[in-house]
mmCIF file of C-alpha atoms in Angstrom:
data_model
loop_
_atom_site.group_PDB
_atom_site.id
_atom_site.type_symbol
_atom_site.label_atom_id
_atom_site.label_comp_id
_atom_site.label_asym_id
_atom_site.label_seq_id
_atom_site.Cartn_x
_atom_site.Cartn_y
_atom_site.Cartn_z
ATOM 1 C CA MET A 456 -13.834 -38.585 -64.733
ATOM 2 C CA ILE A 457 -12.247 -35.447 -66.103
ATOM 3 C CA PRO A 458 -9.410 -36.101 -68.597
ATOM 4 C CA LEU A 459 -6.195 -34.171 -68.027
ATOM 5 C CA ARG A 460 -3.981 -35.567 -70.789
ATOM 6 C CA ASP A 461 -3.286 -38.736 -72.735
ATOM 7 C CA THR A 462 -0.081 -40.681 -73.375
ATOM 8 C CA VAL A 463 0.049 -40.481 -77.175
ATOM 9 C CA ARG A 464 2.986 -38.569 -78.585
ATOM 10 C CA THR A 465 2.379 -36.881 -81.933
ATOM 11 C CA ARG A 466 4.840 -35.435 -84.427
ATOM 12 C CA THR A 467 2.566 -32.949 -86.173
ATOM 13 C CA PHE A 468 1.199 -29.756 -84.715
ATOM 14 C CA PRO A 469 -2.604 -30.037 -84.192
ATOM 15 C CA LEU A 470 -3.375 -27.134 -86.501
ATOM 16 C CA VAL A 471 -6.972 -28.121 -87.264
ATOM 17 C CA THR A 472 -7.754 -28.998 -83.643
ATOM 18 C CA LEU A 473 -6.474 -25.586 -82.557
ATOM 19 C CA ALA A 474 -8.472 -23.892 -85.337
ATOM 20 C CA LEU A 475 -11.639 -25.698 -84.214
ATOM 21 C CA VAL A 476 -11.054 -24.640 -80.616
ATOM 22 C CA LEU A 477 -10.603 -21.014 -81.677
ATOM 23 C CA ALA A 478 -13.649 -21.150 -83.959
ATOM 24 C CA ASN A 479 -15.833 -22.417 -81.127
ATOM 25 C CA VAL A 480 -14.525 -19.731 -78.791
ATOM 26 C CA ALA A 481 -15.113 -17.035 -81.418
ATOM 27 C CA VAL A 482 -18.712 -18.154 -81.942
ATOM 28 C CA PHE A 483 -19.269 -18.199 -78.179
ATOM 29 C CA VAL A 484 -17.994 -14.620 -77.903
ATOM 30 C CA HIS A 485 -20.398 -13.730 -80.704
ATOM 31 C CA GLU A 486 -23.223 -15.407 -78.760
ATOM 32 C CA ALA A 487 -22.424 -13.325 -75.698
ATOM 33 C CA ALA A 488 -22.633 -10.162 -77.803
ATOM 34 C CA LEU A 489 -26.076 -10.981 -79.200
ATOM 35 C CA GLY A 490 -27.943 -10.208 -76.002
ATOM 36 C CA PRO A 491 -31.720 -10.516 -76.497
ATOM 37 C CA ARG A 492 -31.203 -11.709 -80.086
ATOM 38 C CA LEU A 493 -29.466 -14.886 -78.908
ATOM 39 C CA ASP A 494 -32.601 -17.024 -78.676
ATOM 40 C CA ARG A 495 -33.554 -16.268 -82.281
ATOM 41 C CA ALA A 496 -30.020 -17.010 -83.475
ATOM 42 C CA VAL A 497 -29.930 -20.355 -81.666
ATOM 43 C CA HIS A 498 -33.213 -21.365 -83.280
ATOM 44 C CA LEU A 499 -31.850 -20.304 -86.671
ATOM 45 C CA TRP A 500 -28.431 -21.992 -86.508
ATOM 46 C CA GLY A 501 -29.187 -24.816 -84.082
ATOM 47 C CA LEU A 502 -30.365 -28.218 -85.265
ATOM 48 C CA ILE A 503 -34.119 -28.637 -84.664
ATOM 49 C CA PRO A 504 -35.110 -32.230 -85.534
ATOM 50 C CA ALA A 505 -38.743 -31.464 -86.355
ATOM 51 C CA ARG A 506 -37.742 -28.638 -88.704
ATOM 52 C CA LEU A 507 -35.397 -30.926 -90.632
ATOM 53 C CA VAL A 508 -37.929 -33.772 -90.804
ATOM 54 C CA TYR A 509 -40.961 -31.656 -91.713
ATOM 55 C CA TRP A 510 -39.143 -29.084 -93.865
ATOM 56 C CA THR A 511 -41.246 -29.707 -96.970
ATOM 57 C CA GLU A 512 -44.471 -29.574 -94.988
ATOM 58 C CA LEU A 513 -43.388 -26.143 -93.776
ATOM 59 C CA GLY A 514 -43.118 -24.991 -97.393
ATOM 60 C CA GLY A 515 -39.440 -25.591 -98.090
ATOM 61 C CA ALA A 516 -37.894 -27.332 -101.084
ATOM 62 C CA PRO A 517 -36.616 -30.851 -100.277
ATOM 63 C CA LEU A 518 -32.992 -30.113 -101.230
ATOM 64 C CA ASP A 519 -32.867 -26.525 -100.023
ATOM 65 C CA PRO A 520 -29.344 -26.067 -98.536
ATOM 66 C CA ALA A 521 -30.888 -24.097 -95.659
ATOM 67 C CA ARG A 522 -32.511 -27.343 -94.523
ATOM 68 C CA PHE A 523 -29.145 -29.000 -93.913
ATOM 69 C CA VAL A 524 -26.914 -26.072 -92.906
ATOM 70 C CA PRO A 525 -27.745 -26.460 -89.173
ATOM 71 C CA LEU A 526 -26.166 -29.928 -89.251
ATOM 72 C CA VAL A 527 -22.856 -28.047 -89.433
ATOM 73 C CA THR A 528 -23.534 -24.689 -87.800
ATOM 74 C CA SER A 529 -25.033 -26.297 -84.683
ATOM 75 C CA MET A 530 -21.594 -27.784 -83.898
ATOM 76 C CA PHE A 531 -20.156 -24.355 -83.152
ATOM 77 C CA TRP A 532 -22.868 -22.974 -80.844
ATOM 78 C CA HIS A 533 -22.982 -23.744 -77.125
ATOM 79 C CA GLY A 534 -25.431 -23.419 -74.286
ATOM 80 C CA GLY A 535 -23.046 -21.807 -71.811
ATOM 81 C CA PHE A 536 -19.432 -21.481 -70.721
ATOM 82 C CA LEU A 537 -19.237 -24.852 -68.945
ATOM 83 C CA HIS A 538 -20.759 -26.550 -71.991
ATOM 84 C CA LEU A 539 -18.089 -24.961 -74.178
ATOM 85 C CA ALA A 540 -15.205 -25.605 -71.770
ATOM 86 C CA GLY A 541 -16.046 -29.270 -71.284
ATOM 87 C CA ASN A 542 -16.301 -29.912 -75.004
ATOM 88 C CA LEU A 543 -13.076 -28.119 -75.838
ATOM 89 C CA LEU A 544 -11.186 -29.957 -73.091
ATOM 90 C CA PHE A 545 -12.082 -33.311 -74.666
ATOM 91 C CA LEU A 546 -11.353 -31.993 -78.162
ATOM 92 C CA TRP A 547 -7.906 -30.731 -77.200
ATOM 93 C CA ILE A 548 -6.864 -33.892 -75.350
ATOM 94 C CA PHE A 549 -8.086 -36.466 -77.873
ATOM 95 C CA GLY A 550 -8.213 -34.517 -81.137
ATOM 96 C CA ASP A 551 -4.493 -34.038 -81.726
ATOM 97 C CA ALA A 552 -3.771 -37.771 -81.927
ATOM 98 C CA VAL A 553 -6.633 -38.401 -84.365
ATOM 99 C CA GLU A 554 -5.516 -35.422 -86.452
ATOM 100 C CA ASP A 555 -1.981 -36.812 -86.523
ATOM 101 C CA ARG A 556 -3.380 -40.166 -87.629
ATOM 102 C CA LEU A 557 -5.531 -38.813 -90.461
ATOM 103 C CA GLY A 558 -3.663 -35.718 -91.537
ATOM 104 C CA HIS A 559 -5.005 -32.171 -91.346
ATOM 105 C CA ARG A 560 -7.409 -32.124 -94.297
ATOM 106 C CA ARG A 561 -8.839 -35.586 -93.707
ATOM 107 C CA TYR A 562 -9.271 -34.783 -90.045
ATOM 108 C CA LEU A 563 -11.252 -31.615 -90.762
ATOM 109 C CA LEU A 564 -13.556 -33.538 -93.107
ATOM 110 C CA PHE A 565 -13.814 -36.343 -90.548
ATOM 111 C CA TYR A 566 -14.810 -33.875 -87.816
ATOM 112 C CA LEU A 567 -17.533 -32.218 -89.897
ATOM 113 C CA VAL A 568 -18.965 -35.470 -91.267
ATOM 114 C CA GLY A 569 -18.853 -37.085 -87.828
ATOM 115 C CA GLY A 570 -20.663 -34.119 -86.304
ATOM 116 C CA ALA A 571 -23.316 -34.195 -89.030
ATOM 117 C CA ALA A 572 -23.804 -37.929 -88.494
ATOM 118 C CA ALA A 573 -24.235 -37.293 -84.775
ATOM 119 C CA GLY A 574 -26.895 -34.693 -85.514
ATOM 120 C CA LEU A 575 -28.717 -37.084 -87.832
ATOM 121 C CA ALA A 576 -28.750 -39.731 -85.109
ATOM 122 C CA GLN A 577 -30.457 -37.248 -82.784
ATOM 123 C CA VAL A 578 -32.972 -36.380 -85.517
ATOM 124 C CA PHE A 579 -33.667 -40.037 -86.311
ATOM 125 C CA LEU A 580 -34.415 -40.979 -82.707
ATOM 126 C CA LEU A 581 -36.228 -37.782 -81.693
ATOM 127 C CA PRO A 582 -37.854 -36.582 -84.940
ATOM 128 C CA GLU A 583 -40.660 -34.679 -83.194
ATOM 129 C CA SER A 584 -38.368 -32.570 -81.002
ATOM 130 C CA THR A 585 -38.628 -28.816 -81.440
ATOM 131 C CA LEU A 586 -35.698 -28.064 -79.129
ATOM 132 C CA PRO A 587 -32.552 -26.693 -80.801
ATOM 133 C CA THR A 588 -29.551 -29.001 -80.477
ATOM 134 C CA VAL A 589 -26.260 -27.116 -80.201
ATOM 135 C CA GLY A 590 -22.720 -27.998 -79.241
ATOM 136 C CA ALA A 591 -19.581 -29.686 -80.509
ATOM 137 C CA SER A 592 -20.100 -32.827 -78.438
ATOM 138 C CA GLY A 593 -21.452 -34.923 -81.332
ATOM 139 C CA ALA A 594 -18.387 -34.202 -83.467
ATOM 140 C CA ILE A 595 -16.122 -34.722 -80.449
ATOM 141 C CA ALA A 596 -17.844 -38.038 -79.771
ATOM 142 C CA ALA A 597 -16.759 -39.036 -83.289
ATOM 143 C CA VAL A 598 -13.195 -38.075 -82.340
ATOM 144 C CA LEU A 599 -13.464 -40.276 -79.234
ATOM 145 C CA GLY A 600 -14.695 -43.216 -81.298
ATOM 146 C CA ALA A 601 -11.797 -42.794 -83.709
ATOM 147 C CA TYR A 602 -9.358 -42.555 -80.815
ATOM 148 C CA LEU A 603 -10.684 -45.763 -79.275
ATOM 149 C CA VAL A 604 -9.933 -47.891 -82.334
ATOM 150 C CA SER A 605 -6.762 -46.041 -83.369
ATOM 151 C CA PHE A 606 -4.932 -46.024 -80.040
ATOM 152 C CA PRO A 607 -6.105 -49.023 -78.027
ATOM 153 C CA ARG A 608 -2.890 -49.093 -75.965
ATOM 154 C CA ALA A 609 -3.005 -45.430 -74.958
ATOM 155 C CA ARG A 610 -3.757 -44.334 -71.423
ATOM 156 C CA VAL A 611 -5.604 -41.307 -70.054
ATOM 157 C CA LEU A 612 -4.636 -39.362 -66.963
ATOM 158 C CA ALA A 613 -7.921 -38.395 -65.346
ATOM 159 C CA PHE A 614 -9.186 -36.504 -62.318
ATOM 160 C CA VAL A 615 -11.726 -38.533 -60.375
ATOM 161 C CA PRO A 616 -13.669 -36.474 -57.782
ATOM 162 C CA ILE A 617 -14.526 -38.938 -55.020
ATOM 163 C CA PHE A 618 -16.098 -37.202 -52.039
ATOM 164 C CA ILE A 619 -13.527 -34.697 -50.756
ATOM 165 C CA LEU A 620 -10.489 -36.659 -51.952
ATOM 166 C CA PRO A 621 -9.247 -35.696 -55.406
ATOM 167 C CA TRP A 622 -7.848 -38.747 -57.192
ATOM 168 C CA ILE A 623 -5.650 -38.473 -60.253
ATOM 169 C CA VAL A 624 -5.354 -41.859 -61.911
ATOM 170 C CA GLU A 625 -4.024 -43.281 -65.160
ATOM 171 C CA ILE A 626 -6.688 -45.299 -66.962
ATOM 172 C CA PRO A 627 -6.414 -47.356 -70.160
ATOM 173 C CA ALA A 628 -8.036 -45.327 -72.934
ATOM 174 C CA VAL A 629 -10.109 -48.353 -73.950
ATOM 175 C CA VAL A 630 -11.627 -48.497 -70.467
ATOM 176 C CA TYR A 631 -12.094 -44.737 -70.167
ATOM 177 C CA LEU A 632 -13.849 -44.394 -73.528
ATOM 178 C CA ALA A 633 -15.902 -47.566 -73.117
ATOM 179 C CA VAL A 634 -17.230 -46.250 -69.794
ATOM 180 C CA TRP A 635 -17.935 -42.867 -71.381
ATOM 181 C CA PHE A 636 -19.877 -44.472 -74.227
ATOM 182 C CA ALA A 637 -21.808 -46.752 -71.874
ATOM 183 C CA MET A 638 -22.864 -43.723 -69.821
ATOM 184 C CA GLN A 639 -24.141 -41.922 -72.916
ATOM 185 C CA LEU A 640 -26.056 -44.987 -74.109
ATOM 186 C CA LEU A 641 -27.560 -45.675 -70.691
ATOM 187 C CA SER A 642 -28.544 -42.021 -70.269
ATOM 188 C CA GLY A 643 -30.232 -42.062 -73.683
ATOM 189 C CA LEU A 644 -32.160 -45.228 -72.877
ATOM 190 C CA MET A 645 -33.280 -43.854 -69.503
ATOM 191 C CA ASP A 646 -34.256 -40.459 -70.881
ATOM 192 C CA THR A 647 -37.988 -39.981 -70.495
ATOM 193 C CA GLY A 648 -38.308 -36.554 -72.032
ATOM 194 C CA ALA A 649 -36.080 -33.708 -73.074
ATOM 195 C CA GLY A 650 -33.028 -35.345 -71.543
ATOM 196 C CA GLY A 651 -32.246 -32.382 -69.342
ATOM 197 C CA GLY A 652 -30.974 -30.527 -72.376
ATOM 198 C CA VAL A 653 -28.371 -33.185 -73.268
ATOM 199 C CA ALA A 654 -28.387 -34.735 -76.755
ATOM 200 C CA TRP A 655 -27.458 -38.254 -75.634
ATOM 201 C CA TRP A 656 -28.218 -39.852 -78.987
ATOM 202 C CA ALA A 657 -25.962 -37.387 -80.785
ATOM 203 C CA HIS A 658 -23.146 -38.586 -78.521
ATOM 204 C CA VAL A 659 -23.933 -42.244 -79.231
ATOM 205 C CA GLY A 660 -24.326 -41.690 -82.967
ATOM 206 C CA GLY A 661 -21.191 -39.576 -83.214
ATOM 207 C CA PHE A 662 -19.100 -42.154 -81.358
ATOM 208 C CA LEU A 663 -20.230 -45.004 -83.638
ATOM 209 C CA ALA A 664 -19.777 -42.825 -86.721
ATOM 210 C CA GLY A 665 -16.224 -42.017 -85.628
ATOM 211 C CA ILE A 666 -15.350 -45.712 -85.343
ATOM 212 C CA ALA A 667 -16.564 -46.322 -88.901
ATOM 213 C CA LEU A 668 -15.260 -43.112 -90.474
ATOM 214 C CA VAL A 669 -11.690 -43.356 -89.216
ATOM 215 C CA LYS A 670 -11.322 -46.726 -90.934
ATOM 216 C CA LEU A 671 -12.741 -45.325 -94.166
ATOM 217 C CA MET A 672 -10.742 -42.105 -94.133
ATOM 218 C CA GLU A 673 -7.307 -43.075 -92.898
ATOM 219 C CA PRO A 674 -4.600 -42.749 -95.599
ATOM 220 C CA ALA A 675 -4.008 -45.687 -97.936
ATOM 221 C CA ARG A 676 -0.515 -45.820 -96.527
ATOM 222 C CA PRO A 677 -1.193 -45.109 -92.853
ATOM 223 C CA ARG A 678 0.792 -42.344 -91.280
ATOM 224 C CA ARG A 679 3.273 -43.353 -88.604
ATOM 225 C CA VAL A 680 1.355 -44.449 -85.534
ATOM 226 C CA PRO A 681 2.339 -42.078 -82.711
ATOM 227 C CA GLN A 682 4.322 -43.619 -79.878
ATOM 228 C CA VAL A 683 2.628 -44.383 -76.612
ATOM 229 C CA TRP A 684 4.549 -43.600 -73.471
ATOM 230 C CA ARG A 685 3.934 -44.192 -69.815
ATOM 231 C CA ALA A 686 3.631 -41.167 -67.544
#
């Protein structure tokens, strides 16, 4: 199910969401310009679980900032155009409402902490992996978790490709996001190896982190809850 838009009206411009979209695009353009140096860059800035876990055994200091930097930088690198486009579509549709809920500065912190938590979940469950994990999907999963608990009455207009008949249906956000989460969890449990290059546990961890973080980080006096309207 491909989301097209949601039914939450916001009053603030999604400045941080737009900035994150542009930052991801800028990094992707940089990736394209690296040519043969791209593989080295991905291994440098991507999150490699085994490198984080065994950092000291590789000769690094336990609290060396370089050990933890990939928890953030890996969020802005992508494995291809479709990977980037899919992530940014979800970020743009769901991120503005969460940003409106938290406020710009809290939302930026929420996004970065949620993405780092997603990366740590991947490290915790696959500590021996030497494959670089890249992509914004862990942080975006945190946004989806926050959206689920913040806007339970919202609805999502989605494209459902069924055989040759394109269906466009309006689905309760609770149902849409619950199905999405269940698919990530099931895929992680059924994964017998590298997961086909998909960091399922980062998605699961990010989603759960988002549910917890949005409750911790929302303003003491909650901002006006955006109106929900029917399409």
